[in-house]
Amino acid sequence: MTWQPHITVATIIEDQGRFLLVEEFKAGQHVFNQPAGHLEANESLLQAALRETLEETAWEVELTGIVGIYLYTAPSNGVTYQRICFAARALKHHPQRVLDSDIVRAVWMTRDELLADPTRWRSELVPRCIDDYLNGPLHSLTLIRD
């Protein structure tokens, strides 16, 4: 069997102590995640983060830095993901835009609201990325080389 990691992006968007998250329906349960998804062919990591955020939240954002790069193996299926997590600033909301089909809604939540129910995290990367964002450092986008 060939082992192949999946490259994903995620975006942390904060506004006055609230974070833009998505509620999605996975494995029969409603869970929270950052706007996130897979890198597509012929797409840069920056483009993927912007696209996934818009598709999942209807928000245009400006990327402001890199929170971290994570290697995560999902216990549910053994798939390994490499997640590049970006920080961003919300620019413009498009409330009429239809969200991706597996997204229930986009929601602004505080860290405490998210931490209140760990059973609703998509993975432990969700709070970890928020904590890493809050604790810094935030790395320059120039770290990414296309």
Short mmCIF file of N, CA and C in Angstrom, two decimals:
data_model
loop_
_atom_site.label_atom_id
_atom_site.label_comp_id
_atom_site.label_asym_id
_atom_site.label_seq_id
_atom_site.Cartn_x
_atom_site.Cartn_y
_atom_site.Cartn_z
N MET A 1 0.83 -1.17 0.00
CA MET A 1 0.00 0.00 0.00
C MET A 1 0.89 1.25 0.00
N THR A 2 0.54 2.25 -0.78
CA THR A 2 1.28 3.49 -0.87
C THR A 2 0.77 4.47 0.16
N TRP A 3 1.70 5.01 0.95
CA TRP A 3 1.34 6.02 1.93
C TRP A 3 1.45 7.38 1.27
N GLN A 4 0.41 8.18 1.41
CA GLN A 4 0.41 9.50 0.81
C GLN A 4 -0.27 10.48 1.75
N PRO A 5 0.49 11.47 2.24
CA PRO A 5 -0.14 12.48 3.10
C PRO A 5 -1.04 13.39 2.28
N HIS A 6 -2.04 13.93 2.92
CA HIS A 6 -2.96 14.86 2.28
C HIS A 6 -2.57 16.27 2.71
N ILE A 7 -2.39 17.16 1.76
CA ILE A 7 -2.01 18.54 2.06
C ILE A 7 -3.28 19.37 2.20
N THR A 8 -3.40 20.02 3.35
CA THR A 8 -4.58 20.83 3.63
C THR A 8 -4.16 22.21 4.12
N VAL A 9 -5.10 23.14 4.01
CA VAL A 9 -4.92 24.48 4.54
C VAL A 9 -6.06 24.76 5.51
N ALA A 10 -5.81 25.66 6.44
CA ALA A 10 -6.83 26.11 7.37
C ALA A 10 -6.56 27.58 7.65
N THR A 11 -7.61 28.30 8.04
CA THR A 11 -7.46 29.73 8.27
C THR A 11 -8.08 30.13 9.60
N ILE A 12 -7.30 30.85 10.40
CA ILE A 12 -7.77 31.43 11.66
C ILE A 12 -8.15 32.88 11.37
N ILE A 13 -9.41 33.21 11.60
CA ILE A 13 -9.89 34.58 11.42
C ILE A 13 -10.45 35.02 12.77
N GLU A 14 -9.85 36.07 13.34
CA GLU A 14 -10.30 36.56 14.64
C GLU A 14 -10.86 37.97 14.49
N ASP A 15 -11.91 38.23 15.23
CA ASP A 15 -12.46 39.58 15.31
C ASP A 15 -12.94 39.80 16.74
N GLN A 16 -12.25 40.66 17.47
CA GLN A 16 -12.62 41.03 18.83
C GLN A 16 -12.83 39.81 19.74
N GLY A 17 -11.89 38.87 19.66
CA GLY A 17 -11.93 37.70 20.53
C GLY A 17 -12.84 36.58 20.07
N ARG A 18 -13.45 36.74 18.91
CA ARG A 18 -14.28 35.67 18.34
C ARG A 18 -13.59 35.14 17.09
N PHE A 19 -13.76 33.87 16.84
CA PHE A 19 -13.12 33.20 15.72
C PHE A 19 -14.17 32.69 14.74
N LEU A 20 -13.89 32.86 13.46
CA LEU A 20 -14.80 32.39 12.42
C LEU A 20 -14.55 30.90 12.20
N LEU A 21 -15.56 30.11 12.54
CA LEU A 21 -15.48 28.65 12.41
C LEU A 21 -16.59 28.18 11.49
N VAL A 22 -16.47 26.95 11.06
CA VAL A 22 -17.54 26.33 10.29
C VAL A 22 -18.08 25.15 11.09
N GLU A 23 -19.38 25.00 11.02
CA GLU A 23 -20.03 23.82 11.56
C GLU A 23 -20.30 22.92 10.36
N GLU A 24 -19.78 21.71 10.43
CA GLU A 24 -19.94 20.79 9.31
C GLU A 24 -20.47 19.46 9.82
N PHE A 25 -21.06 18.71 8.91
CA PHE A 25 -21.63 17.42 9.25
C PHE A 25 -20.68 16.33 8.77
N LYS A 26 -20.00 15.68 9.71
CA LYS A 26 -19.03 14.63 9.40
C LYS A 26 -19.31 13.41 10.26
N ALA A 27 -19.32 12.25 9.63
CA ALA A 27 -19.51 10.98 10.33
C ALA A 27 -20.73 11.01 11.24
N GLY A 28 -21.82 11.60 10.75
CA GLY A 28 -23.07 11.60 11.49
C GLY A 28 -23.13 12.57 12.64
N GLN A 29 -22.18 13.52 12.70
CA GLN A 29 -22.15 14.46 13.83
C GLN A 29 -21.84 15.87 13.32
N HIS A 30 -22.41 16.86 13.98
CA HIS A 30 -22.09 18.26 13.70
C HIS A 30 -20.84 18.62 14.48
N VAL A 31 -19.79 19.06 13.77
CA VAL A 31 -18.52 19.40 14.40
C VAL A 31 -18.05 20.77 13.92
N PHE A 32 -17.15 21.36 14.71
CA PHE A 32 -16.59 22.67 14.38
C PHE A 32 -15.16 22.52 13.89
N ASN A 33 -14.81 23.37 12.93
CA ASN A 33 -13.48 23.37 12.34
C ASN A 33 -13.18 24.79 11.89
N GLN A 34 -11.90 25.08 11.67
CA GLN A 34 -11.57 26.29 10.95
C GLN A 34 -12.02 26.10 9.51
N PRO A 35 -12.22 27.18 8.76
CA PRO A 35 -12.38 27.01 7.32
C PRO A 35 -11.13 26.30 6.82
N ALA A 36 -11.31 25.18 6.16
CA ALA A 36 -10.16 24.33 5.82
C ALA A 36 -10.51 23.42 4.66
N GLY A 37 -9.48 22.94 4.00
CA GLY A 37 -9.70 21.99 2.92
C GLY A 37 -8.42 21.61 2.24
N HIS A 38 -8.57 20.82 1.20
CA HIS A 38 -7.43 20.26 0.48
C HIS A 38 -6.89 21.21 -0.58
N LEU A 39 -5.59 21.16 -0.74
CA LEU A 39 -4.92 21.85 -1.83
C LEU A 39 -5.34 21.19 -3.14
N GLU A 40 -5.70 22.00 -4.13
CA GLU A 40 -6.10 21.47 -5.43
C GLU A 40 -4.96 21.61 -6.43
N ALA A 41 -5.03 20.87 -7.52
CA ALA A 41 -4.01 20.91 -8.56
C ALA A 41 -3.85 22.33 -9.09
N ASN A 42 -2.61 22.71 -9.36
CA ASN A 42 -2.27 24.02 -9.94
C ASN A 42 -2.71 25.19 -9.07
N GLU A 43 -2.72 25.00 -7.77
CA GLU A 43 -3.14 26.03 -6.84
C GLU A 43 -2.03 26.24 -5.82
N SER A 44 -1.77 27.49 -5.45
CA SER A 44 -0.79 27.76 -4.40
C SER A 44 -1.46 27.56 -3.04
N LEU A 45 -0.64 27.42 -2.01
CA LEU A 45 -1.18 27.29 -0.66
C LEU A 45 -1.99 28.53 -0.27
N LEU A 46 -1.51 29.70 -0.66
CA LEU A 46 -2.22 30.94 -0.35
C LEU A 46 -3.57 30.99 -1.06
N GLN A 47 -3.58 30.61 -2.33
CA GLN A 47 -4.83 30.58 -3.08
C GLN A 47 -5.81 29.59 -2.46
N ALA A 48 -5.31 28.44 -2.03
CA ALA A 48 -6.17 27.42 -1.42
C ALA A 48 -6.82 27.94 -0.14
N ALA A 49 -6.05 28.64 0.69
CA ALA A 49 -6.59 29.17 1.94
C ALA A 49 -7.67 30.21 1.66
N LEU A 50 -7.43 31.09 0.71
CA LEU A 50 -8.44 32.10 0.36
C LEU A 50 -9.70 31.46 -0.21
N ARG A 51 -9.52 30.49 -1.11
CA ARG A 51 -10.65 29.81 -1.75
C ARG A 51 -11.48 29.05 -0.72
N GLU A 52 -10.82 28.24 0.09
CA GLU A 52 -11.55 27.44 1.08
C GLU A 52 -12.31 28.32 2.06
N THR A 53 -11.70 29.41 2.48
CA THR A 53 -12.38 30.31 3.41
C THR A 53 -13.63 30.90 2.78
N LEU A 54 -13.52 31.36 1.54
CA LEU A 54 -14.68 31.93 0.85
C LEU A 54 -15.76 30.87 0.62
N GLU A 55 -15.37 29.69 0.16
CA GLU A 55 -16.35 28.64 -0.13
C GLU A 55 -17.09 28.15 1.13
N GLU A 56 -16.39 28.15 2.27
CA GLU A 56 -16.98 27.57 3.47
C GLU A 56 -17.64 28.60 4.39
N THR A 57 -17.28 29.89 4.24
CA THR A 57 -17.81 30.90 5.16
C THR A 57 -18.49 32.08 4.46
N ALA A 58 -18.28 32.24 3.16
CA ALA A 58 -18.76 33.39 2.39
C ALA A 58 -18.06 34.68 2.80
N TRP A 59 -16.88 34.55 3.39
CA TRP A 59 -16.07 35.71 3.75
C TRP A 59 -14.83 35.79 2.88
N GLU A 60 -14.59 36.98 2.31
CA GLU A 60 -13.30 37.29 1.71
C GLU A 60 -12.38 37.70 2.84
N VAL A 61 -11.15 37.21 2.81
CA VAL A 61 -10.19 37.53 3.86
C VAL A 61 -8.86 37.95 3.24
N GLU A 62 -8.06 38.58 4.06
CA GLU A 62 -6.68 38.91 3.69
C GLU A 62 -5.77 38.09 4.60
N LEU A 63 -4.92 37.26 4.02
CA LEU A 63 -4.00 36.48 4.82
C LEU A 63 -2.96 37.40 5.44
N THR A 64 -2.68 37.19 6.74
CA THR A 64 -1.75 38.06 7.45
C THR A 64 -0.51 37.35 7.96
N GLY A 65 -0.51 36.02 7.96
CA GLY A 65 0.65 35.29 8.43
C GLY A 65 0.39 33.80 8.48
N ILE A 66 1.42 33.09 8.90
CA ILE A 66 1.34 31.63 9.05
C ILE A 66 1.38 31.31 10.54
N VAL A 67 0.38 30.58 10.98
CA VAL A 67 0.30 30.17 12.38
C VAL A 67 1.24 29.00 12.63
N GLY A 68 1.20 28.00 11.74
CA GLY A 68 2.04 26.83 11.91
C GLY A 68 1.79 25.79 10.84
N ILE A 69 2.64 24.79 10.84
CA ILE A 69 2.53 23.65 9.92
C ILE A 69 2.42 22.41 10.80
N TYR A 70 1.39 21.63 10.58
CA TYR A 70 1.05 20.53 11.47
C TYR A 70 1.00 19.21 10.69
N LEU A 71 1.44 18.16 11.33
CA LEU A 71 1.30 16.81 10.78
C LEU A 71 0.37 16.07 11.72
N TYR A 72 -0.73 15.55 11.17
CA TYR A 72 -1.78 14.96 11.99
C TYR A 72 -2.27 13.68 11.33
N THR A 73 -2.32 12.61 12.09
CA THR A 73 -2.91 11.36 11.61
C THR A 73 -4.24 11.16 12.30
N ALA A 74 -5.30 11.12 11.50
CA ALA A 74 -6.65 10.99 12.04
C ALA A 74 -6.84 9.60 12.64
N PRO A 75 -7.22 9.52 13.90
CA PRO A 75 -7.43 8.21 14.52
C PRO A 75 -8.60 7.45 13.90
N SER A 76 -9.55 8.17 13.30
CA SER A 76 -10.73 7.51 12.76
C SER A 76 -10.44 6.69 11.51
N ASN A 77 -9.45 7.15 10.70
CA ASN A 77 -9.20 6.44 9.44
C ASN A 77 -7.72 6.22 9.13
N GLY A 78 -6.83 6.71 9.98
CA GLY A 78 -5.40 6.51 9.78
C GLY A 78 -4.79 7.38 8.69
N VAL A 79 -5.56 8.30 8.12
CA VAL A 79 -5.05 9.18 7.07
C VAL A 79 -4.20 10.28 7.71
N THR A 80 -3.05 10.55 7.09
CA THR A 80 -2.16 11.60 7.58
C THR A 80 -2.38 12.87 6.78
N TYR A 81 -2.51 13.97 7.51
CA TYR A 81 -2.73 15.28 6.90
C TYR A 81 -1.59 16.20 7.28
N GLN A 82 -1.11 16.96 6.31
CA GLN A 82 -0.21 18.06 6.62
C GLN A 82 -1.03 19.33 6.46
N ARG A 83 -1.20 20.03 7.56
CA ARG A 83 -2.04 21.24 7.59
C ARG A 83 -1.14 22.47 7.69
N ILE A 84 -1.34 23.38 6.77
CA ILE A 84 -0.69 24.68 6.85
C ILE A 84 -1.78 25.64 7.32
N CYS A 85 -1.58 26.20 8.50
CA CYS A 85 -2.59 27.05 9.10
C CYS A 85 -2.18 28.51 8.96
N PHE A 86 -3.06 29.30 8.37
CA PHE A 86 -2.84 30.73 8.15
C PHE A 86 -3.67 31.55 9.11
N ALA A 87 -3.23 32.78 9.34
CA ALA A 87 -4.04 33.79 10.03
C ALA A 87 -4.54 34.74 8.96
N ALA A 88 -5.73 35.30 9.20
CA ALA A 88 -6.31 36.22 8.22
C ALA A 88 -7.19 37.24 8.91
N ARG A 89 -7.44 38.32 8.18
CA ARG A 89 -8.35 39.37 8.62
C ARG A 89 -9.58 39.35 7.71
N ALA A 90 -10.75 39.40 8.32
CA ALA A 90 -12.00 39.40 7.55
C ALA A 90 -12.13 40.73 6.81
N LEU A 91 -12.48 40.67 5.52
CA LEU A 91 -12.63 41.87 4.70
C LEU A 91 -14.08 42.13 4.32
N LYS A 92 -14.72 41.14 3.72
CA LYS A 92 -16.06 41.36 3.19
C LYS A 92 -16.88 40.07 3.25
N HIS A 93 -18.09 40.20 3.77
CA HIS A 93 -18.99 39.06 3.85
C HIS A 93 -19.96 39.09 2.66
N HIS A 94 -20.24 37.92 2.10
CA HIS A 94 -21.19 37.76 1.00
C HIS A 94 -22.32 36.85 1.50
N PRO A 95 -23.27 37.41 2.26
CA PRO A 95 -24.30 36.57 2.89
C PRO A 95 -25.18 35.81 1.91
N GLN A 96 -25.28 36.26 0.66
CA GLN A 96 -26.10 35.57 -0.33
C GLN A 96 -25.40 34.35 -0.92
N ARG A 97 -24.11 34.22 -0.70
CA ARG A 97 -23.32 33.13 -1.29
C ARG A 97 -23.69 31.79 -0.65
N VAL A 98 -23.87 30.78 -1.47
CA VAL A 98 -24.16 29.42 -1.00
C VAL A 98 -22.86 28.79 -0.52
N LEU A 99 -22.90 28.20 0.68
CA LEU A 99 -21.72 27.56 1.25
C LEU A 99 -21.55 26.15 0.68
N ASP A 100 -20.33 25.61 0.81
CA ASP A 100 -20.07 24.23 0.39
C ASP A 100 -21.13 23.30 0.97
N SER A 101 -21.42 22.22 0.26
CA SER A 101 -22.53 21.34 0.62
C SER A 101 -22.39 20.67 1.98
N ASP A 102 -21.17 20.43 2.46
CA ASP A 102 -21.02 19.76 3.76
C ASP A 102 -20.94 20.75 4.92
N ILE A 103 -21.07 22.04 4.62
CA ILE A 103 -21.03 23.07 5.66
C ILE A 103 -22.46 23.40 6.09
N VAL A 104 -22.73 23.29 7.39
CA VAL A 104 -24.04 23.63 7.94
C VAL A 104 -24.17 25.14 8.05
N ARG A 105 -23.11 25.77 8.59
CA ARG A 105 -23.12 27.22 8.75
C ARG A 105 -21.73 27.69 9.13
N ALA A 106 -21.50 28.98 8.92
CA ALA A 106 -20.32 29.65 9.45
C ALA A 106 -20.77 30.37 10.71
N VAL A 107 -19.92 30.34 11.74
CA VAL A 107 -20.31 30.91 13.03
C VAL A 107 -19.10 31.54 13.70
N TRP A 108 -19.33 32.67 14.36
CA TRP A 108 -18.28 33.32 15.15
C TRP A 108 -18.41 32.81 16.58
N MET A 109 -17.30 32.29 17.14
CA MET A 109 -17.30 31.75 18.50
C MET A 109 -16.07 32.23 19.25
N THR A 110 -16.21 32.35 20.56
CA THR A 110 -15.04 32.62 21.39
C THR A 110 -14.28 31.31 21.61
N ARG A 111 -13.06 31.44 22.05
CA ARG A 111 -12.27 30.25 22.39
C ARG A 111 -12.98 29.45 23.49
N ASP A 112 -13.50 30.13 24.50
CA ASP A 112 -14.18 29.44 25.60
C ASP A 112 -15.41 28.68 25.12
N GLU A 113 -16.17 29.27 24.20
CA GLU A 113 -17.33 28.56 23.65
C GLU A 113 -16.90 27.29 22.92
N LEU A 114 -15.82 27.37 22.18
CA LEU A 114 -15.31 26.19 21.48
C LEU A 114 -14.82 25.14 22.46
N LEU A 115 -14.09 25.57 23.48
CA LEU A 115 -13.52 24.62 24.45
C LEU A 115 -14.58 23.95 25.31
N ALA A 116 -15.77 24.54 25.38
CA ALA A 116 -16.83 24.01 26.24
C ALA A 116 -17.30 22.62 25.83
N ASP A 117 -17.09 22.23 24.56
CA ASP A 117 -17.59 20.93 24.11
C ASP A 117 -16.59 20.26 23.16
N PRO A 118 -15.57 19.60 23.71
CA PRO A 118 -14.55 18.94 22.88
C PRO A 118 -15.09 17.85 21.95
N THR A 119 -16.26 17.31 22.26
CA THR A 119 -16.83 16.29 21.38
C THR A 119 -17.26 16.87 20.04
N ARG A 120 -17.32 18.20 19.95
CA ARG A 120 -17.75 18.83 18.71
C ARG A 120 -16.59 19.41 17.90
N TRP A 121 -15.35 19.09 18.28
CA TRP A 121 -14.20 19.51 17.48
C TRP A 121 -14.01 18.53 16.34
N ARG A 122 -13.72 19.01 15.16
CA ARG A 122 -13.39 18.12 14.03
C ARG A 122 -12.15 17.30 14.37
N SER A 123 -11.18 17.95 15.00
CA SER A 123 -9.99 17.27 15.52
C SER A 123 -9.38 18.15 16.59
N GLU A 124 -8.39 17.62 17.28
CA GLU A 124 -7.72 18.43 18.30
C GLU A 124 -6.89 19.56 17.70
N LEU A 125 -6.74 19.57 16.37
CA LEU A 125 -6.05 20.68 15.72
C LEU A 125 -6.86 21.98 15.81
N VAL A 126 -8.16 21.89 15.96
CA VAL A 126 -9.01 23.09 15.98
C VAL A 126 -8.62 24.01 17.14
N PRO A 127 -8.67 23.54 18.39
CA PRO A 127 -8.25 24.43 19.48
C PRO A 127 -6.74 24.68 19.48
N ARG A 128 -5.97 23.70 19.05
CA ARG A 128 -4.50 23.87 19.04
C ARG A 128 -4.09 25.02 18.13
N CYS A 129 -4.69 25.10 16.96
CA CYS A 129 -4.35 26.18 16.03
C CYS A 129 -4.75 27.54 16.60
N ILE A 130 -5.90 27.61 17.27
CA ILE A 130 -6.31 28.87 17.89
C ILE A 130 -5.32 29.25 18.98
N ASP A 131 -4.94 28.30 19.82
CA ASP A 131 -3.98 28.59 20.89
C ASP A 131 -2.63 29.00 20.33
N ASP A 132 -2.17 28.34 19.27
CA ASP A 132 -0.90 28.72 18.66
C ASP A 132 -0.99 30.12 18.07
N TYR A 133 -2.11 30.46 17.48
CA TYR A 133 -2.33 31.81 16.96
C TYR A 133 -2.25 32.83 18.10
N LEU A 134 -2.95 32.55 19.21
CA LEU A 134 -2.99 33.48 20.33
C LEU A 134 -1.62 33.63 21.01
N ASN A 135 -0.87 32.54 21.08
CA ASN A 135 0.40 32.55 21.78
C ASN A 135 1.58 32.95 20.90
N GLY A 136 1.38 32.95 19.58
CA GLY A 136 2.42 33.35 18.64
C GLY A 136 3.62 32.42 18.67
N PRO A 137 4.61 32.73 17.88
CA PRO A 137 4.66 33.88 16.97
C PRO A 137 3.87 33.61 15.69
N LEU A 138 3.52 34.67 15.01
CA LEU A 138 2.92 34.58 13.68
C LEU A 138 4.05 34.74 12.68
N HIS A 139 4.16 33.80 11.75
CA HIS A 139 5.27 33.78 10.80
C HIS A 139 4.88 34.50 9.50
N SER A 140 5.87 35.05 8.84
CA SER A 140 5.65 35.80 7.62
C SER A 140 5.15 34.90 6.49
N LEU A 141 4.28 35.46 5.67
CA LEU A 141 3.79 34.75 4.49
C LEU A 141 4.92 34.47 3.50
N THR A 142 6.02 35.21 3.59
CA THR A 142 7.15 34.98 2.68
C THR A 142 7.83 33.63 2.94
N LEU A 143 7.45 32.98 4.02
CA LEU A 143 7.96 31.62 4.28
C LEU A 143 7.49 30.65 3.19
N ILE A 144 6.33 30.93 2.61
CA ILE A 144 5.78 30.09 1.55
C ILE A 144 6.47 30.43 0.24
N ARG A 145 7.01 29.44 -0.40
CA ARG A 145 7.67 29.61 -1.69
C ARG A 145 6.90 28.80 -2.72
N ASP A 146 6.36 29.50 -3.72
CA ASP A 146 5.62 28.81 -4.77
C ASP A 146 6.57 28.37 -5.87
#
